[in-house]
Coordinates of C-alpha atoms (C1' of nucleotides) in Angstrom, one line a residue:
Chain L
M29 CA -142.1 -63.2 80.9
T30 CA -142.5 -61.3 84.6
T31 CA -145.1 -63.3 87.0
K32 CA -148.1 -61.6 86.4
R33 CA -149.5 -59.3 88.5
S34 CA -152.8 -59.4 91.1
Y35 CA -154.0 -58.0 93.6
Q36 CA -152.4 -59.7 95.8
Q37 CA -155.8 -60.1 98.0
Y38 CA -157.8 -63.3 99.4
C39 CA -160.5 -61.7 98.3
G40 CA -163.8 -63.1 95.7
L41 CA -163.7 -59.5 94.7
A42 CA -160.0 -59.0 93.8
S43 CA -159.8 -62.7 92.5
A44 CA -162.5 -61.8 90.0
L45 CA -160.7 -58.5 88.7
D46 CA -156.7 -61.0 88.9
V47 CA -159.7 -62.2 86.1
V48 CA -161.5 -59.9 84.4
G49 CA -160.3 -56.7 85.6
E50 CA -157.2 -55.8 83.2
R51 CA -158.3 -53.1 80.3
W52 CA -160.2 -54.4 77.8
T53 CA -161.2 -58.1 79.2
L54 CA -165.4 -57.3 79.7
L55 CA -165.1 -55.9 76.5
I56 CA -163.8 -58.8 74.9
I57 CA -166.3 -60.9 76.8
R58 CA -168.5 -58.3 76.2
E59 CA -168.0 -59.3 72.1
L60 CA -168.3 -63.0 73.5
L61 CA -172.0 -62.8 75.3
L62 CA -172.7 -61.7 71.5
G63 CA -171.8 -64.6 70.0
P64 CA -169.0 -67.1 69.2
A65 CA -166.7 -64.3 67.7
R66 CA -163.1 -65.1 65.1
Y67 CA -160.0 -63.2 66.7
S68 CA -160.1 -60.9 63.6
D69 CA -164.4 -60.0 64.5
V70 CA -163.5 -59.2 68.2
L71 CA -160.4 -56.9 66.7
A72 CA -162.8 -55.2 64.5
N73 CA -165.4 -54.7 66.8
L74 CA -162.7 -53.3 69.4
P75 CA -160.8 -50.1 67.5
G76 CA -157.4 -49.5 69.4
I77 CA -156.8 -52.3 71.7
G78 CA -154.3 -53.3 69.4
T79 CA -153.2 -57.3 68.6
N80 CA -150.9 -58.2 71.2
L81 CA -152.8 -57.8 73.4
L82 CA -156.1 -59.4 72.2
A83 CA -153.8 -62.5 71.5
E84 CA -153.6 -61.9 75.4
R85 CA -156.2 -61.6 77.0
L86 CA -157.9 -64.6 74.9
K87 CA -155.0 -66.5 76.0
F88 CA -155.4 -66.0 79.3
L89 CA -158.9 -66.1 79.4
V90 CA -158.5 -69.7 77.2
Q91 CA -155.7 -70.6 80.5
R92 CA -158.3 -69.5 83.3
G93 CA -161.5 -71.6 82.0
V94 CA -163.5 -68.5 80.8
V95 CA -162.9 -69.1 76.5
R96 CA -162.2 -71.4 75.1
Q97 CA -161.8 -71.9 70.9
V98 CA -163.6 -74.1 68.9
D99 CA -164.2 -74.9 65.2
L100 CA -166.8 -73.8 64.1
R101 CA -167.0 -76.2 61.0
G102 CA -165.6 -79.6 60.8
T103 CA -162.8 -78.6 59.6
G104 CA -159.3 -76.8 61.0
A105 CA -159.9 -74.0 59.9
Q106 CA -162.5 -71.6 60.6
L107 CA -161.5 -70.9 65.0
A108 CA -163.2 -69.5 66.8
Y109 CA -164.0 -68.0 70.4
E110 CA -166.5 -69.2 73.2
L111 CA -167.3 -68.0 76.0
T112 CA -167.7 -71.9 78.6
P113 CA -170.3 -71.4 80.7
A114 CA -168.3 -69.6 83.6
G115 CA -167.6 -67.0 81.1
E116 CA -171.5 -67.5 80.4
E117 CA -172.5 -66.8 83.8
L118 CA -170.8 -62.9 83.7
R119 CA -173.5 -62.0 81.7
P120 CA -176.8 -60.7 84.7
L121 CA -173.2 -58.5 86.0
I122 CA -172.4 -57.5 82.1
L123 CA -175.3 -56.1 81.8
G124 CA -175.3 -54.7 85.2
L125 CA -172.8 -52.2 84.4
T126 CA -174.1 -51.9 80.7
R127 CA -177.4 -51.0 82.7
W128 CA -176.0 -48.5 85.0
G129 CA -173.0 -47.2 83.0
M130 CA -176.2 -45.7 80.7
E131 CA -176.5 -42.9 83.1
F132 CA -173.1 -41.9 82.0
V133 CA -173.0 -42.2 77.9
G134 CA -172.6 -39.0 77.0
D135 CA -173.8 -37.2 73.5
P136 CA -172.4 -39.6 70.5
R137 CA -169.1 -37.8 69.9
P138 CA -167.8 -38.4 66.2
E139 CA -164.4 -40.0 67.5
D140 CA -167.0 -43.3 69.2
A141 CA -167.3 -46.9 67.6
L142 CA -171.0 -47.5 67.1
R143 CA -172.0 -51.0 66.8
P144 CA -175.1 -52.0 66.1
R145 CA -175.0 -55.6 67.2
W146 CA -174.1 -53.4 71.1
G147 CA -177.8 -52.6 70.6
F148 CA -178.9 -55.9 71.8
L149 CA -177.1 -56.8 74.8
A150 CA -178.8 -52.8 75.6
A151 CA -181.6 -53.8 75.5
E152 CA -181.0 -57.9 77.5
A153 CA -179.4 -54.8 80.0
M154 CA -182.9 -52.8 79.8
L155 CA -185.3 -55.7 80.1
D156 CA -186.9 -55.1 83.2
P157 CA -188.3 -58.4 84.7
T158 CA -191.0 -57.0 87.8
K159 CA -192.2 -55.3 84.6
V160 CA -193.3 -58.3 82.0
S161 CA -196.5 -58.3 80.8
D162 CA -198.6 -61.5 80.5
R163 CA -199.1 -61.1 77.2
H164 CA -197.3 -63.5 75.0
E165 CA -196.2 -61.7 72.0
R166 CA -192.9 -60.1 70.9
Y167 CA -191.0 -56.7 69.8
E168 CA -189.1 -56.6 66.6
F169 CA -186.2 -54.6 66.6
R170 CA -184.4 -53.5 63.2
V171 CA -181.2 -51.5 65.2
D172 CA -179.3 -50.4 61.3
D173 CA -178.3 -53.7 60.2
Q174 CA -179.4 -56.2 63.2
V175 CA -181.8 -57.3 63.2
F176 CA -183.3 -59.1 67.1
H177 CA -186.8 -59.6 69.4
I178 CA -188.0 -60.3 72.1
E179 CA -190.4 -62.2 72.9
T180 CA -193.0 -62.0 76.4
S181 CA -194.7 -65.2 77.4
G182 CA -195.5 -66.8 80.6
G183 CA -194.8 -63.3 82.3
R184 CA -191.4 -63.5 81.0
A185 CA -189.3 -62.4 78.5
R186 CA -186.6 -63.2 76.2
A187 CA -184.1 -60.9 73.9
R188 CA -183.5 -63.1 70.5
R189 CA -181.4 -62.9 67.7
G190 CA -183.1 -62.4 64.0
A191 CA -186.8 -61.6 62.5
A192 CA -190.0 -62.1 65.0
V193 CA -192.9 -64.1 63.5
D194 CA -195.9 -62.0 63.4
P195 CA -194.6 -59.1 65.7
A196 CA -196.7 -57.3 67.5
M197 CA -194.4 -54.2 67.0
V198 CA -191.4 -53.1 65.2
A199 CA -188.7 -50.4 65.8
K200 CA -186.2 -49.0 63.1
T201 CA -183.5 -46.9 64.2
D202 CA -180.2 -46.7 63.8
A203 CA -177.6 -47.3 67.0
A204 CA -176.5 -43.9 68.0
T205 CA -180.4 -43.4 68.8
F206 CA -181.0 -46.3 70.0
V207 CA -178.1 -46.3 72.8
Q208 CA -178.9 -42.2 73.0
I209 CA -182.9 -43.5 74.1
G210 CA -181.9 -46.3 76.1
S211 CA -179.8 -43.7 78.3
G212 CA -182.6 -41.9 78.5
R213 CA -181.1 -38.6 76.4
L214 CA -183.7 -39.6 74.9
T215 CA -187.5 -40.2 74.8
P216 CA -188.7 -42.7 71.8
L217 CA -191.4 -39.5 70.7
L218 CA -188.6 -37.2 70.7
A219 CA -186.3 -39.5 68.5
M220 CA -189.7 -40.5 66.1
L221 CA -190.6 -36.4 65.9
T222 CA -186.9 -36.0 64.5
G223 CA -187.0 -38.9 62.4
H224 CA -184.9 -41.0 64.4
L225 CA -186.6 -43.9 64.9
V226 CA -189.8 -45.5 63.3
L227 CA -192.5 -47.3 65.3
E228 CA -195.0 -49.5 63.8
G229 CA -197.5 -51.9 65.0
D230 CA -200.0 -51.6 67.8
V231 CA -199.9 -48.8 70.0
G232 CA -200.9 -50.8 73.1
A233 CA -197.6 -53.0 72.6
V234 CA -195.6 -50.0 71.7
L235 CA -196.3 -48.9 75.6
R236 CA -196.1 -52.0 76.9
C237 CA -192.5 -52.6 75.1
C238 CA -191.8 -49.7 76.2
E239 CA -192.6 -50.8 80.5
L240 CA -190.8 -53.9 79.8
L241 CA -187.6 -51.4 78.2
G242 CA -188.6 -48.4 81.3
L243 CA -188.8 -46.0 78.7
E244 CA -190.2 -42.8 79.2
S245 CA -193.4 -44.5 76.8
A246 CA -194.7 -40.5 76.4
S247 CA -195.8 -37.7 78.5
S248 CA -195.2 -34.7 80.6
R249 CA -192.5 -36.5 83.7
A250 CA -190.5 -37.7 80.7
V251 CA -187.1 -36.1 81.2
A252 CA -186.8 -35.5 84.5
S253 CA -186.4 -38.1 87.1
R254 CA -183.3 -39.7 84.8
A255 CA -181.4 -35.4 86.0
V256 CA -178.9 -37.5 88.1
S257 CA -176.2 -37.4 86.2
A258 CA -172.9 -36.1 87.1
R259 CA -172.6 -32.8 85.0
P260 CA -175.4 -30.8 84.6
A261 CA -176.8 -31.3 81.3
S262 CA -176.5 -27.2 80.9
S263 CA -179.4 -26.5 80.6
A264 CA -183.4 -28.7 78.5
A265 CA -182.0 -29.7 75.7
A266 CA -185.0 -29.2 74.1
G267 CA -184.2 -25.4 75.4
Chain J
M7 CA -152.5 -33.5 82.2
T8 CA -152.7 -35.0 79.4
T9 CA -156.9 -36.2 78.2
K10 CA -158.1 -39.5 80.0
R11 CA -157.5 -42.4 78.0
S12 CA -161.1 -43.6 77.8
Y13 CA -162.7 -46.8 75.1
Q14 CA -164.6 -44.2 72.9
Q15 CA -167.1 -46.2 72.6
Y16 CA -170.4 -45.8 72.3
C17 CA -172.0 -47.9 74.8
G18 CA -173.1 -48.6 78.3
L19 CA -171.0 -50.5 78.8
A20 CA -168.1 -48.3 78.1
S21 CA -168.9 -45.9 80.0
A22 CA -169.4 -47.4 82.4
L23 CA -165.7 -48.9 82.8
D24 CA -164.7 -45.5 82.4
V25 CA -166.2 -44.7 84.9
V26 CA -165.4 -48.0 87.1
G27 CA -163.0 -50.1 85.6
E28 CA -159.8 -48.6 86.1
R29 CA -156.6 -50.6 88.6
W30 CA -158.4 -50.6 92.3
T31 CA -161.5 -48.4 91.1
L32 CA -163.7 -51.2 91.7
L33 CA -161.7 -53.0 95.2
I34 CA -162.1 -48.2 96.7
I35 CA -165.7 -48.8 95.6
R36 CA -165.9 -52.3 97.7
E37 CA -164.4 -51.0 101.3
L38 CA -166.5 -47.0 100.6
L39 CA -169.7 -50.1 100.2
L40 CA -168.6 -51.7 103.6
G41 CA -169.6 -47.4 105.7
P42 CA -168.4 -44.9 105.0
A43 CA -164.4 -44.2 105.4
R44 CA -161.0 -42.0 105.1
Y45 CA -159.2 -41.6 103.3
S46 CA -156.0 -43.2 105.1
D47 CA -158.5 -45.9 106.0
V48 CA -158.9 -47.0 102.3
L49 CA -155.4 -46.1 101.9
A50 CA -154.2 -49.3 104.9
N51 CA -157.3 -51.7 103.4
L52 CA -155.8 -51.6 100.0
P53 CA -151.7 -52.3 100.0
G54 CA -149.7 -52.2 97.4
I55 CA -152.1 -48.6 95.5
G56 CA -149.8 -46.3 96.4
T57 CA -150.7 -42.8 97.8
N58 CA -151.3 -40.9 94.1
L59 CA -153.5 -43.0 92.9
L60 CA -155.9 -43.6 95.6
A61 CA -155.9 -39.7 95.3
E62 CA -156.9 -39.4 91.9
R63 CA -158.9 -42.5 91.6
L64 CA -161.5 -40.9 94.7
K65 CA -160.8 -36.8 94.0
F66 CA -162.2 -38.5 90.3
L67 CA -164.8 -40.8 91.9
V68 CA -166.5 -37.8 93.3
Q69 CA -166.1 -35.9 90.0
R70 CA -168.2 -38.7 88.8
G71 CA -170.9 -38.5 90.8
V72 CA -170.1 -42.5 92.2
V73 CA -167.9 -40.8 95.4
R74 CA -169.6 -37.8 98.0
Q75 CA -167.4 -36.8 100.7
V76 CA -169.1 -35.5 103.9
D77 CA -168.4 -34.4 107.3
L78 CA -169.2 -37.5 110.1
R79 CA -168.6 -35.2 113.2
G80 CA -169.7 -31.7 112.7
T81 CA -166.4 -30.3 112.6
G82 CA -164.5 -29.7 109.8
A83 CA -162.2 -32.8 110.7
Q84 CA -163.2 -36.6 109.8
L85 CA -163.3 -35.8 106.6
A86 CA -164.9 -38.6 105.1
Y87 CA -166.1 -40.2 101.4
E88 CA -168.8 -42.5 100.7
L89 CA -171.1 -44.1 97.8
T90 CA -173.7 -42.1 97.3
P91 CA -177.4 -43.8 95.4
A92 CA -175.6 -43.8 92.3
G93 CA -172.5 -45.3 93.8
E94 CA -175.0 -47.9 96.1
E95 CA -176.5 -48.6 93.0
L96 CA -172.7 -50.9 92.0
R97 CA -173.5 -53.0 95.5
P98 CA -175.4 -56.3 93.3
L99 CA -173.4 -55.6 90.8
I100 CA -169.4 -56.1 92.4
L101 CA -171.7 -58.8 94.8
G102 CA -171.8 -60.7 92.3
L103 CA -168.7 -59.9 91.2
T104 CA -167.8 -61.5 94.3
R105 CA -168.8 -64.3 93.9
W106 CA -168.1 -65.4 90.5
G107 CA -164.7 -64.7 91.8
M108 CA -164.5 -67.0 94.7
E109 CA -164.3 -69.4 92.4
F110 CA -161.2 -68.1 91.5
V111 CA -159.3 -68.3 94.3
G112 CA -156.7 -70.4 95.6
D113 CA -155.1 -71.1 98.5
P114 CA -154.2 -68.7 100.9
R115 CA -150.9 -67.4 99.9
P116 CA -148.4 -65.3 103.1
E117 CA -148.4 -62.4 100.5
D118 CA -151.8 -62.0 99.8
A119 CA -153.5 -59.2 102.1
L120 CA -156.4 -60.4 104.1
R121 CA -159.5 -58.4 106.2
P122 CA -161.9 -59.3 108.1
R123 CA -164.1 -56.3 106.2
W124 CA -164.0 -58.1 103.5
G125 CA -166.3 -61.5 104.9
F126 CA -168.8 -59.5 105.7
L127 CA -169.6 -59.1 102.3
A128 CA -168.1 -62.2 101.2
A129 CA -172.0 -63.3 103.0
E130 CA -173.8 -60.3 101.1
A131 CA -172.6 -62.6 98.0
M132 CA -172.9 -65.7 99.8
L133 CA -176.9 -65.7 100.4
D134 CA -178.8 -66.9 97.9
P135 CA -182.8 -65.3 97.6
T136 CA -184.2 -68.4 96.5
K137 CA -183.2 -70.1 99.7
V138 CA -184.3 -68.7 102.6
S139 CA -186.5 -70.3 104.8
D140 CA -190.1 -68.7 106.5
R141 CA -188.3 -68.9 109.2
H142 CA -188.0 -65.8 110.8
E143 CA -184.3 -66.1 112.9
R144 CA -180.4 -64.7 112.5
Y145 CA -177.2 -65.9 112.2
E146 CA -174.1 -64.5 113.8
F147 CA -170.8 -64.1 112.3
R148 CA -167.1 -63.8 114.6
V149 CA -164.2 -63.5 112.0
D150 CA -161.7 -62.5 114.2
D151 CA -162.3 -59.0 114.5
Q152 CA -165.7 -58.9 112.7
V153 CA -168.8 -58.9 114.5
F154 CA -171.9 -59.4 111.6
H155 CA -175.5 -61.7 111.3
I156 CA -177.7 -62.4 108.6
E157 CA -181.9 -62.3 109.5
T158 CA -184.0 -63.9 107.8
S159 CA -187.7 -63.1 108.3
G160 CA -191.0 -62.7 105.8
G161 CA -188.7 -64.4 103.0
R162 CA -186.3 -62.3 102.9
A163 CA -182.4 -62.7 104.4
R164 CA -180.7 -59.4 104.7
A165 CA -176.7 -59.0 106.5
R166 CA -176.2 -56.8 109.1
R167 CA -173.5 -55.3 110.9
G168 CA -173.1 -56.0 114.7
A169 CA -174.1 -58.9 116.8
A170 CA -177.3 -60.8 116.5
V171 CA -179.7 -60.2 119.4
D172 CA -181.5 -64.3 120.0
P173 CA -178.5 -65.7 117.2
A174 CA -180.4 -69.5 116.3
M175 CA -176.4 -69.7 115.6
V176 CA -173.4 -68.3 115.9
A177 CA -169.9 -68.9 114.1
K178 CA -166.1 -67.9 115.2
T179 CA -163.3 -67.8 112.2
D180 CA -161.2 -66.7 110.4
A181 CA -160.9 -64.6 108.1
A182 CA -158.9 -67.4 105.7
T183 CA -160.7 -70.1 106.4
F184 CA -164.2 -68.1 106.2
V185 CA -163.0 -67.4 102.6
Q186 CA -162.0 -70.8 102.3
I187 CA -165.4 -71.8 102.5
G188 CA -167.2 -69.1 100.9
S189 CA -164.9 -70.6 97.6
G190 CA -166.1 -74.4 98.4
R191 CA -162.3 -74.9 98.4
L192 CA -162.7 -76.3 102.8
T193 CA -166.2 -77.5 103.8
P194 CA -167.6 -75.9 107.3
L195 CA -167.5 -80.1 108.2
L196 CA -163.7 -79.5 107.6
A197 CA -163.5 -76.7 109.3
M198 CA -164.8 -77.8 111.6
L199 CA -162.7 -80.7 112.0
T200 CA -159.5 -78.8 112.5
G201 CA -160.4 -76.7 114.4
H202 CA -161.0 -73.8 112.4
L203 CA -164.4 -72.8 112.6
V204 CA -166.5 -73.4 115.3
L205 CA -170.4 -73.4 115.4
E206 CA -172.3 -73.0 118.3
G207 CA -176.6 -73.2 118.5
D208 CA -179.0 -75.7 117.2
V209 CA -178.6 -78.2 114.8
G210 CA -181.7 -77.6 112.5
A211 CA -180.4 -73.6 112.3
V212 CA -177.2 -74.8 111.4
L213 CA -178.0 -76.2 108.3
R214 CA -181.3 -73.3 107.5
C215 CA -177.4 -71.3 107.2
C216 CA -175.7 -73.8 105.9
E217 CA -178.4 -74.0 102.4
L218 CA -178.7 -70.0 102.5
L219 CA -175.6 -69.7 101.6
G220 CA -175.1 -72.5 99.5
L221 CA -172.3 -74.4 101.3
E222 CA -172.2 -77.8 101.8
S223 CA -173.3 -78.7 105.6
A224 CA -172.9 -82.3 105.8
S225 CA -173.0 -85.5 103.7
S226 CA -171.2 -86.8 100.5
R227 CA -172.4 -84.9 97.2
A228 CA -169.6 -82.7 98.6
V229 CA -167.5 -81.6 96.6
A230 CA -167.5 -82.7 93.4
S231 CA -169.9 -80.7 91.7
R232 CA -167.7 -77.7 93.0
A233 CA -164.4 -78.8 91.1
V234 CA -165.1 -76.4 87.9
S235 CA -162.2 -74.5 88.6
A236 CA -159.3 -73.7 85.4
R237 CA -156.4 -75.7 87.1
P238 CA -157.2 -78.9 88.4
A239 CA -156.5 -79.6 92.0
S240 CA -154.1 -82.0 90.9
S241 CA -156.3 -85.3 93.3
A242 CA -159.5 -84.3 96.4
A243 CA -157.3 -83.2 98.3
A244 CA -158.4 -85.3 101.1
G245 CA -156.5 -87.9 99.1
Chain I
dC15 C1' -150.9 -36.9 112.3
dT16 C1' -154.0 -36.6 107.6
dG17 C1' -154.6 -36.0 104.1
dC18 C1' -153.0 -35.5 99.1
dA19 C1' -148.7 -33.7 95.5
dT20 C1' -144.5 -34.7 93.5
dC21 C1' -141.1 -37.5 91.5
dC22 C1' -138.9 -41.7 88.8
dG23 C1' -138.3 -46.4 87.9
dC24 C1' -141.1 -49.2 85.6
dC25 C1' -144.6 -52.4 83.3
dT26 C1' -148.3 -52.1 80.9
dC27 C1' -150.9 -50.2 77.0
dG28 C1' -151.6 -48.8 71.7
dA29 C1' -149.5 -48.9 67.1
dT30 C1' -146.8 -50.8 63.5
dA31 C1' -144.6 -53.7 61.3
dC32 C1' -144.2 -58.0 60.0
dT33 C1' -144.6 -63.8 60.1
dG34 C1' -146.7 -68.6 59.4
Chain A
dC16 C1' -156.7 -64.6 58.8
dA17 C1' -154.5 -65.3 62.9
dG18 C1' -151.5 -63.9 66.4
dT19 C1' -145.9 -62.7 66.9
dA20 C1' -142.0 -58.9 67.9
dT21 C1' -140.9 -54.8 68.8
dC22 C1' -141.1 -49.9 70.7
dG23 C1' -142.7 -45.5 71.7
dA24 C1' -145.7 -42.8 75.3
dG25 C1' -148.1 -43.6 79.4
dG26 C1' -150.0 -45.3 83.7
dC27 C1' -148.9 -47.3 87.5
dG28 C1' -146.3 -48.1 92.5
dG29 C1' -142.9 -46.7 96.0
dA30 C1' -140.4 -43.4 98.5
dT31 C1' -140.9 -39.0 99.4
dG32 C1' -141.9 -34.2 100.8
dC33 C1' -145.0 -30.1 102.7
dA34 C1' -149.0 -28.1 103.6
dG35 C1' -153.6 -27.9 107.0

DNA sequence: CTGCATCCGCCTCGATACTG
DNA sequence: CAGTATCGAGGCGGATGCAG
């Protein structure tokens, strides 16, 4: 066992990267942001990681106090990993990175892994706190088998797991479409027209939800403002 | 040239990490957050990176639209790299990571690189927007050869390069002490007593500045709340 | 002298096989 | 199910070469 590689800089950022900067680490933490998970759960959601790496990363994160092991049932079986408070503090940063990275997602390729559970974090990342309406209502999302909702109340918005009671809007879609909409590569309108998105409920609620998530709810000014991506997308996809 | 390694996940976070997740990349961007820099400047501030790696990273970041080359003087010489708007969007995330990583900085070791310029970002990261007093005043910092200041006005605080006009407070220290204070391993009081920190100016301003930066300005409740770090620090340093 | 490109030893990574 | 052991491949780190 050689001494762990470090940037050897006396600096907060370098120290942070010494803890969570290695390959796969932030993706492991993303999985744990969705709730406690067992070793094999994490492994299944991170295709390509290699079992030794996952074990090593988890051990290291536990040692640094970012992750801990918990006994979900009383029984000694069913061990799981969960984030410590220090790990939870990474949530806004990971959500911010997720939002930033949305500009870089391309078209879905067959070799890309895709998990509906990631949609929850994507939605959480897209929430714009400055755009919360003063209404108290809930928007429900059904991304493949995953169900979650956003609740607004008192000028604040929260994303929660599970179905919503009395949702003002329900959106049904698949994971690929959900990410494409979030990245601006697809508008809700276009997704509906192609049958990949089904919206139910009050029209006003749909518009407010789009506003809350920073989406082009309709109409003309659409795509242009988003087209800052690195590789010019040949020409408009609608072309 | 083999095809670039990717997480191959259709997800904003994975896409972000495909761009800025590789080793050294975020530290390169940190350097550019402090202003445009030439190749050799970046190289000098990142000991250990290896020249080929820096060139490759920069080229890749330019290709992805995160960094661009600029001609500082009109002359073709003096090329420099600077962040694009997309790169600038990483600032709050990097500042957040810097703050998060403060919990993990240990005692300064002789082999650790240390640059006074990093102090500027550290200060920016420590700024607590909820703790801005309503006064309009400036706090100046002299960290070794680097001079910068924080200006509060209209309930907002900004960090700026250079000396302050009519500063309400001036703090002189060295880079190691500055980071140690920021990480909570050292209080301003203790740093003053050991002669590593010199504070000048209005006492009230000093207290307000400490409040703004989340520092223990004095007194008793000190260190305890910070002691959530991974490895217990044997016992209190004051022992 | 700056700004890289090339080369090489080594360490990390990724995949498979194997064990409690 | 939850990892450990092993090994080939490739990314990394350091030294050197070279063009503008």
